[in-house]
Tab-separated table of C-alpha atoms and ligand atoms in Angstrom:
chain	number	residue	atom	x	y	z
A	1	MET	CA	-24.014	-356.568	211.079
A	2	SER	CA	-22.910	-353.763	209.515
A	3	ARG	CA	-19.444	-353.958	208.219
A	4	ARG	CA	-16.744	-352.162	210.229
A	5	LEU	CA	-13.545	-350.106	208.353
A	6	LEU	CA	-10.561	-349.139	209.909
A	7	ILE	CA	-8.373	-347.008	208.864
A	8	THR	CA	-5.083	-346.395	210.909
A	9	ASN	CA	-2.172	-344.328	211.190
A	10	ALA	CA	-3.692	-341.427	209.104
A	11	ARG	CA	-3.016	-337.909	209.200
A	12	LEU	CA	-6.293	-336.457	209.282
A	13	ILE	CA	-6.852	-332.894	208.012
A	14	ASN	CA	-10.245	-331.748	209.647
A	15	GLU	CA	-12.032	-328.597	210.517
A	16	GLY	CA	-8.444	-326.234	210.008
A	17	THR	CA	-6.521	-329.085	212.024
A	18	ALA	CA	-3.847	-331.633	210.949
A	19	ARG	CA	-3.777	-335.032	213.571
A	20	ASP	CA	-2.322	-338.215	213.852
A	21	THR	CA	-5.491	-340.689	214.426
A	22	ASP	CA	-7.376	-343.885	213.860
A	23	VAL	CA	-10.716	-343.769	212.378
A	24	LEU	CA	-13.555	-346.708	212.701
A	25	ILE	CA	-16.198	-346.595	210.315
A	26	ARG	CA	-19.444	-347.996	210.674
A	27	GLY	CA	-21.775	-349.207	207.381
A	28	GLU	CA	-22.150	-345.821	205.533
A	29	ARG	CA	-21.076	-343.225	208.544
A	30	ILE	CA	-17.914	-342.991	210.682
A	31	GLU	CA	-17.865	-344.319	214.045
A	32	LYS	CA	-15.320	-343.391	216.230
A	33	ILE	CA	-12.312	-341.002	215.724
A	34	ALA	CA	-9.426	-341.781	218.658
A	35	ALA	CA	-5.615	-341.494	218.552
A	36	SER	CA	-5.581	-345.482	218.950
A	37	ILE	CA	-8.823	-348.187	217.791
A	38	THR	CA	-8.114	-351.669	218.610
A	39	PRO	CA	-7.853	-353.360	214.900
A	40	ASP	CA	-9.957	-356.492	216.673
A	41	ARG	CA	-12.814	-354.418	216.440
A	42	ALA	CA	-12.587	-354.041	212.523
A	43	ASP	CA	-13.500	-356.072	209.177
A	44	GLU	CA	-10.162	-354.758	207.346
A	45	VAL	CA	-7.680	-352.178	208.003
A	46	ILE	CA	-6.616	-349.590	206.167
A	47	ASP	CA	-2.877	-348.563	207.506
A	48	ALA	CA	-2.749	-345.010	206.260
A	49	ALA	CA	0.604	-344.269	207.830
A	50	GLY	CA	2.171	-341.572	205.404
A	51	ARG	CA	-0.405	-340.367	204.082
A	52	LEU	CA	-3.271	-337.532	204.214
A	53	LEU	CA	-6.913	-338.031	205.139
A	54	LEU	CA	-9.573	-335.891	204.494
A	55	PRO	CA	-13.257	-335.496	203.868
A	56	GLY	CA	-13.723	-336.054	200.139
A	57	MET	CA	-14.461	-332.880	198.249
A	58	ILE	CA	-17.811	-331.645	197.273
A	59	ASP	CA	-18.167	-330.322	193.747
A	60	ASP	CA	-21.025	-327.680	193.294
A	61	GLN	CA	-20.681	-327.013	190.004
A	62	VAL	CA	-20.312	-330.484	187.409
A	63	HIS	CA	-21.582	-331.236	184.323
A	64	PHE	CA	-22.166	-334.938	184.038
A	65	ARG	CA	-24.316	-333.680	180.638
A	66	GLU	CA	-27.284	-336.534	181.006
A	67	PRO	CA	-30.043	-336.155	179.934
A	68	GLY	CA	-29.006	-336.018	176.133
A	69	LEU	CA	-25.671	-335.363	175.987
A	70	THR	CA	-24.405	-338.068	176.240
A	71	HIS	CA	-21.938	-338.269	173.589
A	72	LYS	CA	-19.699	-335.813	175.998
A	73	GLY	CA	-19.777	-337.789	178.858
A	74	ASP	CA	-22.541	-339.741	181.049
A	75	MET	CA	-23.198	-339.865	184.843
A	76	ALA	CA	-21.357	-343.340	185.275
A	77	THR	CA	-18.414	-342.265	183.917
A	78	GLU	CA	-17.931	-338.991	184.326
A	79	SER	CA	-18.704	-339.702	188.496
A	80	ALA	CA	-15.888	-342.508	187.804
A	81	ALA	CA	-13.554	-339.844	186.938
A	82	ALA	CA	-14.967	-337.922	190.112
A	83	VAL	CA	-14.548	-340.777	192.852
A	84	ALA	CA	-10.950	-340.968	190.861
A	85	GLY	CA	-9.977	-337.509	191.677
A	86	GLY	CA	-11.370	-337.459	195.377
A	87	ILE	CA	-14.646	-336.053	194.768
A	88	THR	CA	-17.167	-337.902	197.238
A	89	SER	CA	-19.898	-335.540	196.021
A	90	PHE	CA	-21.486	-333.858	193.521
A	91	MET	CA	-23.882	-331.093	192.539
A	92	ASP	CA	-24.758	-331.128	188.236
A	93	MET	CA	-26.169	-328.534	186.018
A	94	PRO	CA	-29.204	-328.262	184.569
A	95	ASN	CA	-27.801	-327.222	180.884
A	96	VAL	CA	-29.052	-330.889	179.418
A	97	SER	CA	-31.487	-331.815	176.672
A	98	PRO	CA	-34.213	-331.596	178.012
A	99	GLN	CA	-33.035	-328.531	180.071
A	100	THR	CA	-33.961	-329.443	183.613
A	101	THR	CA	-36.182	-326.260	184.118
A	102	THR	CA	-38.995	-327.702	186.013
A	103	ARG	CA	-39.705	-330.067	189.102
A	104	ALA	CA	-41.023	-332.977	186.846
A	105	ALA	CA	-37.674	-333.197	184.709
A	106	LEU	CA	-35.690	-333.172	187.363
A	107	ALA	CA	-37.771	-336.012	189.011
A	108	ASP	CA	-36.715	-337.797	185.736
A	109	LYS	CA	-32.925	-336.598	186.482
A	110	TYR	CA	-33.263	-337.835	189.670
A	111	GLU	CA	-34.560	-341.157	188.430
A	112	LEU	CA	-31.656	-341.247	185.700
A	113	ALA	CA	-29.527	-341.499	188.395
A	114	LYS	CA	-29.491	-344.105	190.624
A	115	GLY	CA	-27.593	-346.940	190.947
A	116	ARG	CA	-25.763	-345.481	188.464
A	117	MET	CA	-23.627	-342.506	190.385
A	118	ARG	CA	-20.235	-343.630	191.953
A	119	GLY	CA	-20.308	-340.243	194.008
A	120	ASN	CA	-23.716	-338.312	195.834
A	121	TYR	CA	-25.029	-336.251	193.940
A	122	ALA	CA	-28.119	-333.215	193.722
A	123	PHE	CA	-29.055	-332.058	190.694
A	124	TYR	CA	-30.003	-327.971	189.689
A	125	LEU	CA	-33.060	-326.292	188.765
A	126	GLY	CA	-32.423	-323.713	185.766
A	127	ALA	CA	-33.858	-321.049	185.870
A	128	THR	CA	-35.565	-319.030	182.592
A	129	ASN	CA	-36.786	-316.252	182.130
A	130	ARG	CA	-40.565	-318.400	181.549
A	131	ASN	CA	-40.132	-320.852	185.108
A	132	LEU	CA	-40.927	-318.807	187.655
A	133	GLU	CA	-43.847	-320.825	189.268
A	134	GLU	CA	-41.917	-324.152	189.219
A	135	VAL	CA	-38.830	-322.069	190.488
A	136	LYS	CA	-41.628	-321.304	193.315
A	137	ALA	CA	-42.344	-323.994	193.999
A	138	LEU	CA	-39.262	-325.868	194.819
A	139	ARG	CA	-38.872	-327.345	198.422
A	140	VAL	CA	-35.812	-327.628	200.130
A	141	GLY	CA	-34.292	-330.653	199.238
A	142	ASP	CA	-35.817	-331.301	195.406
A	143	ALA	CA	-32.681	-329.260	194.256
A	144	CYS	CA	-29.340	-328.011	195.361
A	145	GLY	CA	-29.802	-325.084	194.233
A	146	ILE	CA	-31.579	-322.668	191.129
A	147	LYS	CA	-28.936	-322.021	188.219
A	148	THR	CA	-29.085	-318.867	186.500
A	149	PHE	CA	-27.312	-317.871	183.469
A	150	MET	CA	-27.547	-313.830	183.595
A	151	GLY	CA	-24.717	-314.671	180.905
A	152	ALA	CA	-25.068	-316.737	177.521
A	153	SER	CA	-23.103	-320.094	177.994
A	154	THR	CA	-23.222	-323.485	176.384
A	155	GLY	CA	-27.164	-324.674	176.717
A	156	ASP	CA	-28.675	-321.153	175.623
A	157	MET	CA	-30.347	-320.944	178.862
A	158	LEU	CA	-29.864	-316.665	179.374
A	159	VAL	CA	-32.441	-315.054	181.594
A	160	ASP	CA	-32.107	-311.784	180.702
A	161	ASP	CA	-35.424	-309.997	181.527
A	162	PRO	CA	-35.087	-308.135	184.777
A	163	ALA	CA	-38.038	-308.302	185.847
A	164	VAL	CA	-37.826	-312.116	186.162
A	165	LEU	CA	-34.730	-311.509	187.222
A	166	GLU	CA	-36.355	-309.345	190.901
A	167	ARG	CA	-38.706	-311.824	191.062
A	168	LEU	CA	-36.583	-314.734	191.094
A	169	PHE	CA	-34.117	-313.273	193.654
A	170	ALA	CA	-37.340	-312.439	195.569
A	171	ASN	CA	-38.686	-315.533	195.074
A	172	ALA	CA	-36.281	-318.100	195.388
A	173	PRO	CA	-36.751	-320.893	197.973
A	174	VAL	CA	-33.153	-321.933	197.990
A	175	ILE	CA	-30.103	-320.993	197.402
A	176	VAL	CA	-29.959	-319.055	193.972
A	177	VAL	CA	-26.334	-319.910	191.805
A	178	THR	CA	-24.957	-317.869	189.396
A	179	HIS	CA	-23.090	-317.691	186.087
A	180	CYS	CA	-21.882	-314.066	185.619
A	181	GLU	CA	-21.078	-312.199	182.417
A	182	HIS	CA	-22.965	-309.399	180.840
A	183	THR	CA	-23.831	-311.151	177.345
A	184	PRO	CA	-24.489	-307.369	175.880
A	185	THR	CA	-20.894	-306.817	176.442
A	186	ILE	CA	-19.572	-309.798	175.297
A	187	ARG	CA	-21.612	-309.455	171.711
A	188	ASP	CA	-19.681	-306.154	171.187
A	189	ASN	CA	-16.639	-307.517	172.324
A	190	GLU	CA	-17.651	-310.414	169.610
A	191	ALA	CA	-18.462	-307.840	166.778
A	192	LYS	CA	-14.853	-306.163	167.273
A	193	ALA	CA	-13.496	-309.047	166.797
A	194	LYS	CA	-14.614	-310.075	163.801
A	195	ALA	CA	-13.944	-306.260	161.945
A	196	GLU	CA	-10.427	-307.055	163.093
A	197	TYR	CA	-10.695	-310.643	162.253
A	198	GLY	CA	-13.055	-311.929	160.210
A	199	GLU	CA	-14.358	-315.112	160.990
A	200	ASP	CA	-10.651	-316.638	162.102
A	201	VAL	CA	-10.566	-314.883	165.582
A	202	PRO	CA	-7.529	-316.440	168.236
A	203	VAL	CA	-8.354	-318.019	171.428
A	204	ARG	CA	-5.742	-315.491	172.597
A	205	GLU	CA	-8.922	-313.066	172.197
A	206	HIS	CA	-11.254	-314.969	174.555
A	207	PRO	CA	-10.523	-313.338	177.939
A	208	ARG	CA	-10.944	-309.950	175.906
A	209	ILE	CA	-14.103	-311.029	174.601
A	210	ARG	CA	-15.330	-312.554	177.523
A	211	SER	CA	-14.138	-309.518	179.677
A	212	ALA	CA	-13.323	-309.176	182.693
A	213	GLN	CA	-15.714	-305.684	182.249
A	214	ALA	CA	-18.395	-308.494	181.300
A	215	CYS	CA	-18.183	-310.279	184.967
A	216	LEU	CA	-18.384	-307.401	187.114
A	217	THR	CA	-21.486	-305.920	185.406
A	218	SER	CA	-23.148	-308.975	185.476
A	219	SER	CA	-22.020	-309.868	189.199
A	220	SER	CA	-22.568	-306.793	190.532
A	221	ILE	CA	-26.324	-306.941	189.294
A	222	ALA	CA	-26.533	-310.074	190.546
A	223	VAL	CA	-24.920	-308.678	194.369
A	224	ASP	CA	-27.179	-306.003	194.221
A	225	LEU	CA	-30.442	-308.139	192.802
A	226	ALA	CA	-29.577	-310.334	196.571
A	227	ARG	CA	-28.578	-307.245	198.512
A	228	ARG	CA	-31.792	-305.783	197.555
A	229	ASN	CA	-33.840	-309.142	197.990
A	230	ASP	CA	-31.799	-310.511	201.434
A	231	THR	CA	-31.500	-313.638	198.395
A	232	ARG	CA	-29.149	-316.463	199.903
A	233	LEU	CA	-25.976	-316.119	196.435
A	234	HIS	CA	-23.654	-318.351	195.745
A	235	VAL	CA	-21.553	-316.641	192.452
A	236	LEU	CA	-20.069	-319.606	190.240
A	237	HIS	CA	-16.808	-319.861	188.983
A	238	LEU	CA	-15.129	-316.028	189.696
A	239	THR	CA	-11.813	-315.242	187.597
A	240	THR	CA	-11.023	-311.646	187.846
A	241	ALA	CA	-9.304	-309.241	189.924
A	242	ILE	CA	-11.948	-306.527	189.764
A	243	GLU	CA	-14.992	-308.258	191.180
A	244	MET	CA	-13.117	-309.872	194.262
A	245	GLY	CA	-14.471	-306.199	196.143
A	246	LEU	CA	-17.894	-307.193	195.971
A	247	PHE	CA	-17.117	-310.305	198.279
A	248	SER	CA	-16.539	-310.657	201.432
A	249	LYS	CA	-14.053	-312.108	204.031
A	250	ALA	CA	-16.404	-312.536	206.871
A	251	SER	CA	-17.525	-315.653	208.111
A	252	ARG	CA	-19.474	-317.777	205.493
A	253	LEU	CA	-21.743	-318.628	208.535
A	254	ASP	CA	-22.539	-314.399	208.336
A	255	LYS	CA	-22.954	-314.005	204.778
A	256	ARG	CA	-25.908	-314.259	202.698
A	257	ILE	CA	-23.581	-313.940	199.525
A	258	THR	CA	-21.116	-316.403	198.796
A	259	CYS	CA	-18.510	-316.617	195.634
A	260	GLU	CA	-16.465	-319.653	194.270
A	261	VAL	CA	-13.353	-320.050	191.974
A	262	CYS	CA	-12.464	-323.095	189.913
A	263	VAL	CA	-9.512	-324.929	189.349
A	264	HIS	CA	-8.748	-324.174	186.314
A	265	HIS	CA	-8.771	-320.584	187.035
A	266	LEU	CA	-6.119	-320.836	189.490
A	267	TRP	CA	-4.400	-323.465	186.784
A	268	PHE	CA	-4.031	-321.876	184.123
A	269	ASP	CA	-3.807	-317.760	182.845
A	270	GLU	CA	-3.552	-316.367	179.286
A	271	SER	CA	-0.197	-317.217	178.364
A	272	ARG	CA	-1.119	-321.350	177.823
A	273	TYR	CA	-3.600	-320.157	174.753
A	274	GLU	CA	0.003	-320.148	172.862
A	275	ASP	CA	0.105	-323.860	173.530
A	276	LEU	CA	-3.320	-325.641	174.787
A	277	GLY	CA	-5.953	-323.270	172.275
A	278	THR	CA	-9.452	-323.830	172.053
A	279	ARG	CA	-8.935	-326.822	175.228
A	280	ILE	CA	-9.044	-324.566	177.777
A	281	LYS	CA	-11.727	-322.022	175.830
A	282	CYS	CA	-14.318	-322.285	178.870
A	283	ASN	CA	-17.149	-319.640	180.123
A	284	PRO	CA	-15.811	-317.229	181.774
A	285	ALA	CA	-12.823	-317.075	180.419
A	286	ILE	CA	-9.383	-317.588	181.895
A	287	LYS	CA	-7.328	-314.827	182.303
A	288	SER	CA	-4.212	-313.243	183.367
A	289	ASP	CA	-1.513	-314.304	185.538
A	290	ARG	CA	-2.523	-311.062	187.729
A	291	ASP	CA	-6.272	-312.500	187.786
A	292	ARG	CA	-4.827	-315.895	189.138
A	293	GLU	CA	-3.038	-314.182	191.987
A	294	ALA	CA	-5.422	-312.173	192.903
A	295	LEU	CA	-7.957	-315.419	193.124
A	296	LEU	CA	-5.674	-317.371	195.018
A	297	ASN	CA	-5.190	-314.249	197.376
A	298	ALA	CA	-9.182	-313.946	197.651
A	299	VAL	CA	-9.111	-318.134	198.198
A	300	ASN	CA	-6.272	-317.655	201.194
A	301	GLU	CA	-8.071	-314.620	203.148
A	302	GLY	CA	-11.382	-316.245	202.746
A	303	ARG	CA	-13.331	-313.456	200.644
A	304	ILE	CA	-13.654	-316.568	198.061
A	305	ASP	CA	-15.854	-319.831	200.150
A	306	ILE	CA	-15.355	-322.496	197.653
A	307	ILE	CA	-13.389	-324.588	195.075
A	308	ALA	CA	-14.912	-326.066	192.515
A	309	THR	CA	-14.625	-327.673	188.707
A	310	ASP	CA	-16.939	-326.653	186.384
A	311	HIS	CA	-16.174	-330.144	184.843
A	312	ALA	CA	-17.558	-329.188	181.967
A	313	PRO	CA	-16.670	-332.098	179.175
A	314	HIS	CA	-16.752	-331.877	175.481
A	315	THR	CA	-15.588	-334.579	172.602
A	316	ALA	CA	-12.166	-333.790	171.484
A	317	ALA	CA	-13.819	-333.184	167.488
A	318	GLU	CA	-15.706	-330.487	169.044
A	319	LYS	CA	-12.953	-328.958	170.991
A	320	GLY	CA	-10.954	-329.214	167.631
A	321	ARG	CA	-12.909	-326.956	166.085
A	322	SER	CA	-12.348	-323.236	165.399
A	323	TYR	CA	-12.885	-320.203	167.968
A	324	PHE	CA	-16.183	-319.669	167.350
A	325	LYS	CA	-17.501	-323.161	166.307
A	326	SER	CA	-15.326	-324.601	169.772
A	327	PRO	CA	-17.560	-325.600	172.503
A	328	ALA	CA	-16.671	-323.796	175.316
A	329	GLY	CA	-15.646	-325.687	179.015
A	330	LEU	CA	-12.908	-329.006	180.034
A	331	PRO	CA	-13.041	-332.047	181.801
A	332	LEU	CA	-11.012	-331.779	185.212
A	333	VAL	CA	-12.818	-334.186	187.832
A	334	GLN	CA	-9.794	-336.400	187.720
A	335	HIS	CA	-7.013	-333.711	188.434
A	336	ALA	CA	-9.055	-331.359	190.498
A	337	LEU	CA	-7.663	-331.805	194.084
A	338	LEU	CA	-4.487	-333.209	192.465
A	339	SER	CA	-3.789	-329.291	191.053
A	340	LEU	CA	-4.157	-327.957	194.866
A	341	PHE	CA	-1.943	-330.276	196.350
A	342	ASP	CA	0.778	-328.942	193.421
A	343	LEU	CA	-0.366	-325.129	194.613
A	344	VAL	CA	0.247	-326.817	198.508
A	345	HIS	CA	3.943	-327.909	197.233
A	346	ASP	CA	4.405	-324.080	195.219
A	347	GLY	CA	3.145	-323.030	198.828
A	348	ARG	CA	0.510	-320.967	197.428
A	349	LEU	CA	-2.058	-322.759	199.555
A	350	GLN	CA	-2.392	-324.957	202.816
A	351	VAL	CA	-3.799	-328.432	202.800
A	352	GLU	CA	-6.468	-326.732	205.892
A	353	THR	CA	-7.570	-324.116	203.024
A	354	ILE	CA	-7.986	-327.201	200.404
A	355	VAL	CA	-10.275	-329.177	202.572
A	356	ASP	CA	-12.153	-325.996	203.906
A	357	ARG	CA	-13.048	-324.382	200.914
A	358	THR	CA	-13.783	-327.859	198.635
A	359	SER	CA	-15.539	-329.575	201.543
A	360	HIS	CA	-16.240	-327.736	205.048
A	361	ALA	CA	-17.811	-324.756	203.012
A	362	VAL	CA	-19.832	-326.598	200.190
A	363	ALA	CA	-21.765	-328.471	203.097
A	364	ASP	CA	-22.053	-325.271	205.167
A	365	ILE	CA	-23.183	-323.199	202.230
A	366	PHE	CA	-25.564	-325.671	200.718
A	367	GLY	CA	-26.395	-326.845	203.905
A	368	VAL	CA	-25.782	-329.992	202.851
A	369	VAL	CA	-26.402	-333.293	205.727
A	370	ASP	CA	-24.021	-335.056	207.617
A	371	ARG	CA	-21.161	-334.723	204.920
A	372	GLY	CA	-17.977	-332.477	203.900
A	373	TYR	CA	-16.646	-333.104	207.636
A	374	VAL	CA	-14.878	-336.269	209.484
A	375	ARG	CA	-16.817	-336.147	212.632
A	376	GLU	CA	-18.584	-339.139	214.045
A	377	GLY	CA	-21.986	-339.624	213.188
A	378	TYR	CA	-21.488	-338.763	209.623
A	379	HIS	CA	-21.258	-340.051	206.318
A	380	ALA	CA	-17.649	-341.851	205.575
A	381	ASP	CA	-16.730	-339.934	202.742
A	382	LEU	CA	-13.141	-339.790	202.495
A	383	VAL	CA	-10.157	-339.860	200.349
A	384	LEU	CA	-6.331	-340.554	201.261
A	385	VAL	CA	-3.744	-338.439	199.564
A	386	ASP	CA	0.037	-339.804	198.787
A	387	THR	CA	1.961	-336.515	198.636
A	388	GLN	CA	4.952	-338.324	197.822
A	389	ARG	CA	3.567	-340.469	195.427
A	390	PRO	CA	3.436	-339.025	191.658
A	391	THR	CA	0.996	-338.789	189.052
A	392	ALA	CA	1.758	-338.924	185.257
A	393	VAL	CA	-1.438	-337.444	183.303
A	394	ASP	CA	-1.616	-339.270	180.189
A	395	ARG	CA	-4.413	-340.250	177.868
A	396	GLY	CA	-4.978	-344.235	179.035
A	397	SER	CA	-5.400	-343.084	182.533
A	398	LEU	CA	-8.444	-340.889	181.873
A	399	LEU	CA	-11.831	-342.333	183.197
A	400	TYR	CA	-13.974	-339.847	180.882
A	401	LYS	CA	-15.685	-340.411	178.281
A	402	CYS	CA	-14.294	-337.408	175.540
A	403	HIS	CA	-10.902	-339.130	177.092
A	404	TRP	CA	-8.458	-336.275	176.873
A	405	SER	CA	-7.617	-333.697	179.344
A	406	PRO	CA	-5.983	-330.182	179.462
A	407	PHE	CA	-3.592	-331.698	181.955
A	408	GLU	CA	-1.540	-334.380	179.515
A	409	GLY	CA	1.715	-334.523	180.074
A	410	HIS	CA	1.706	-332.806	183.252
A	411	THR	CA	2.724	-334.856	186.142
A	412	PHE	CA	0.932	-333.959	189.870
A	413	ARG	CA	3.348	-334.170	192.716
A	414	SER	CA	0.612	-336.391	194.516
A	415	THR	CA	-1.689	-339.213	194.132
A	416	ILE	CA	-4.913	-340.142	194.998
A	417	ALA	CA	-4.388	-343.226	196.735
A	418	LEU	CA	-8.444	-344.268	198.141
A	419	THR	CA	-11.538	-342.770	197.902
A	420	ILE	CA	-14.418	-344.007	200.049
A	421	VAL	CA	-17.950	-342.840	199.528
A	422	ASN	CA	-20.782	-343.867	202.382
A	423	GLY	CA	-18.054	-346.580	204.561
A	424	THR	CA	-17.063	-348.218	200.408
A	425	VAL	CA	-13.362	-348.275	199.596
A	426	VAL	CA	-14.653	-346.926	195.585
A	427	TRP	CA	-11.500	-346.283	194.437
A	428	ARG	CA	-7.839	-347.603	195.086
A	429	ASP	CA	-4.307	-347.891	193.760
A	430	GLY	CA	-5.337	-346.482	190.783
A	431	LYS	CA	-8.671	-348.562	189.965
A	432	LEU	CA	-12.241	-348.159	190.465
A	433	ALA	CA	-13.403	-350.752	193.292
A	434	GLY	CA	-16.451	-352.193	194.932
A	435	PRO	CA	-20.106	-351.421	194.116
A	436	ILE	CA	-21.284	-347.964	193.517
A	437	ALA	CA	-22.310	-346.186	196.648
A	438	GLY	CA	-23.279	-342.511	195.944
A	439	GLN	CA	-26.611	-342.071	197.535
A	440	ARG	CA	-28.763	-338.941	196.699
A	441	LEU	CA	-28.160	-336.213	198.609
A	442	GLN	CA	-29.748	-334.279	202.177
A	443	PHE	CA	-30.400	-331.068	202.215
A	444	SER	CA	-31.039	-328.273	205.564
A	445	ARG	CA	-31.337	-325.093	204.201
A	446	GLY	CA	-33.773	-323.682	202.436
A	447	ARG	CA	-33.899	-319.440	201.755
B	1	DOR	O1	-17.315	-323.532	179.971
B	1	DOR	C1	-18.603	-323.477	180.285
B	1	DOR	N1	-18.467	-324.887	180.189
B	1	DOR	N2	-19.461	-322.441	180.906
B	1	DOR	C2	-20.258	-322.917	181.062
B	1	DOR	O2	-20.986	-321.903	181.626
B	1	DOR	C3	-21.058	-323.879	180.742
B	1	DOR	C4	-20.035	-325.248	180.388
B	1	DOR	C5	-20.820	-326.144	179.750
B	1	DOR	O3	-21.682	-326.747	180.102
B	1	DOR	O4	-20.159	-326.775	178.914
């Protein structure tokens, strides 16, 4: 007999509404959602009174650094940090070593993940200027998508041959996801900055080097390619107001071109280079307060479909180097949802919107099977958030292998009280719990 876990008195935020309910989990799946379920049917009862129950976040963009870059992070450490942050599923990027650019490398990576991921996982195949045949041979479910660096970033995976891009967009068997920054524009801006400052360019110049124009040029090319080839395209981590005109407010179910923002681009703006320096150096760059406002508005109006993290750990020593030598990226999964709940406290976002953009939308756009909603028969991937209990971010509480966070010193106004993955409690009262419960994600949606 499967174990039964009963959650009572929950304030469930799901499918655009909030309601008080009980949820009965049997084994790995949600068996029943009803106003009142009798406790004698359960092996364990969790009283959720006063807390919010949400479907776990599905993060479509993480860098857990395996294989090959495990001094920065690994599947075990970073997935632990993710579930501590209420992220129950994640899709991991291919800029590792060796790069995940063949189906054989993908298979190796899935093998590496078995029994080590605390949340559910899937991997991207990385596109290159030379691996079109590998891309074309992908079947639905082999990879969550095809990651295409249309701008060079960590890992040297730039796809910049126009003929290759054309064929990639025409032939992709699953969704194409793009990093959009125009590398020639960035190189020009770098040369100008070096002419002014020499090698010692201040970090505050990052948003002028990785400029709004570089983003717009590249994302315009991606959108044009997708329109002409009828490709399903998801543009990752947007950072600028001027790109918003490229994307539609229509329902995601009617769109073939969707987009996202990441939590750090909703939280920080360029004024923070002053105190955080290279710690918040990332690609695309954190830009102006005006851009941040436009991103928040676009999330609220449905122009931006998904909120993700782009969790990208590097060691503190690596990040401590000078501007050009410091790698781009920052660790985020442990506090991503909490940062969004602070924006709720500030009246900038609604809880229903957070749930939609971090969970429902990701499941719909990527075609994740039986996750992303709290529904009878779906996998029990759930999070309890206590919006009355603060979380102070200090180094001792960080689960990242790199042991630093851009949020150190900040106190979030909420706490991730409990995380459940496939019916197993994996995070409770500030501690990891239970056996490893992550499973490989299944997908139903092709091109
Ligand atoms: O800031 C970033 N870091 N942007 C990327 O595109 C890659 C990532 C990384 O892998 O470090």
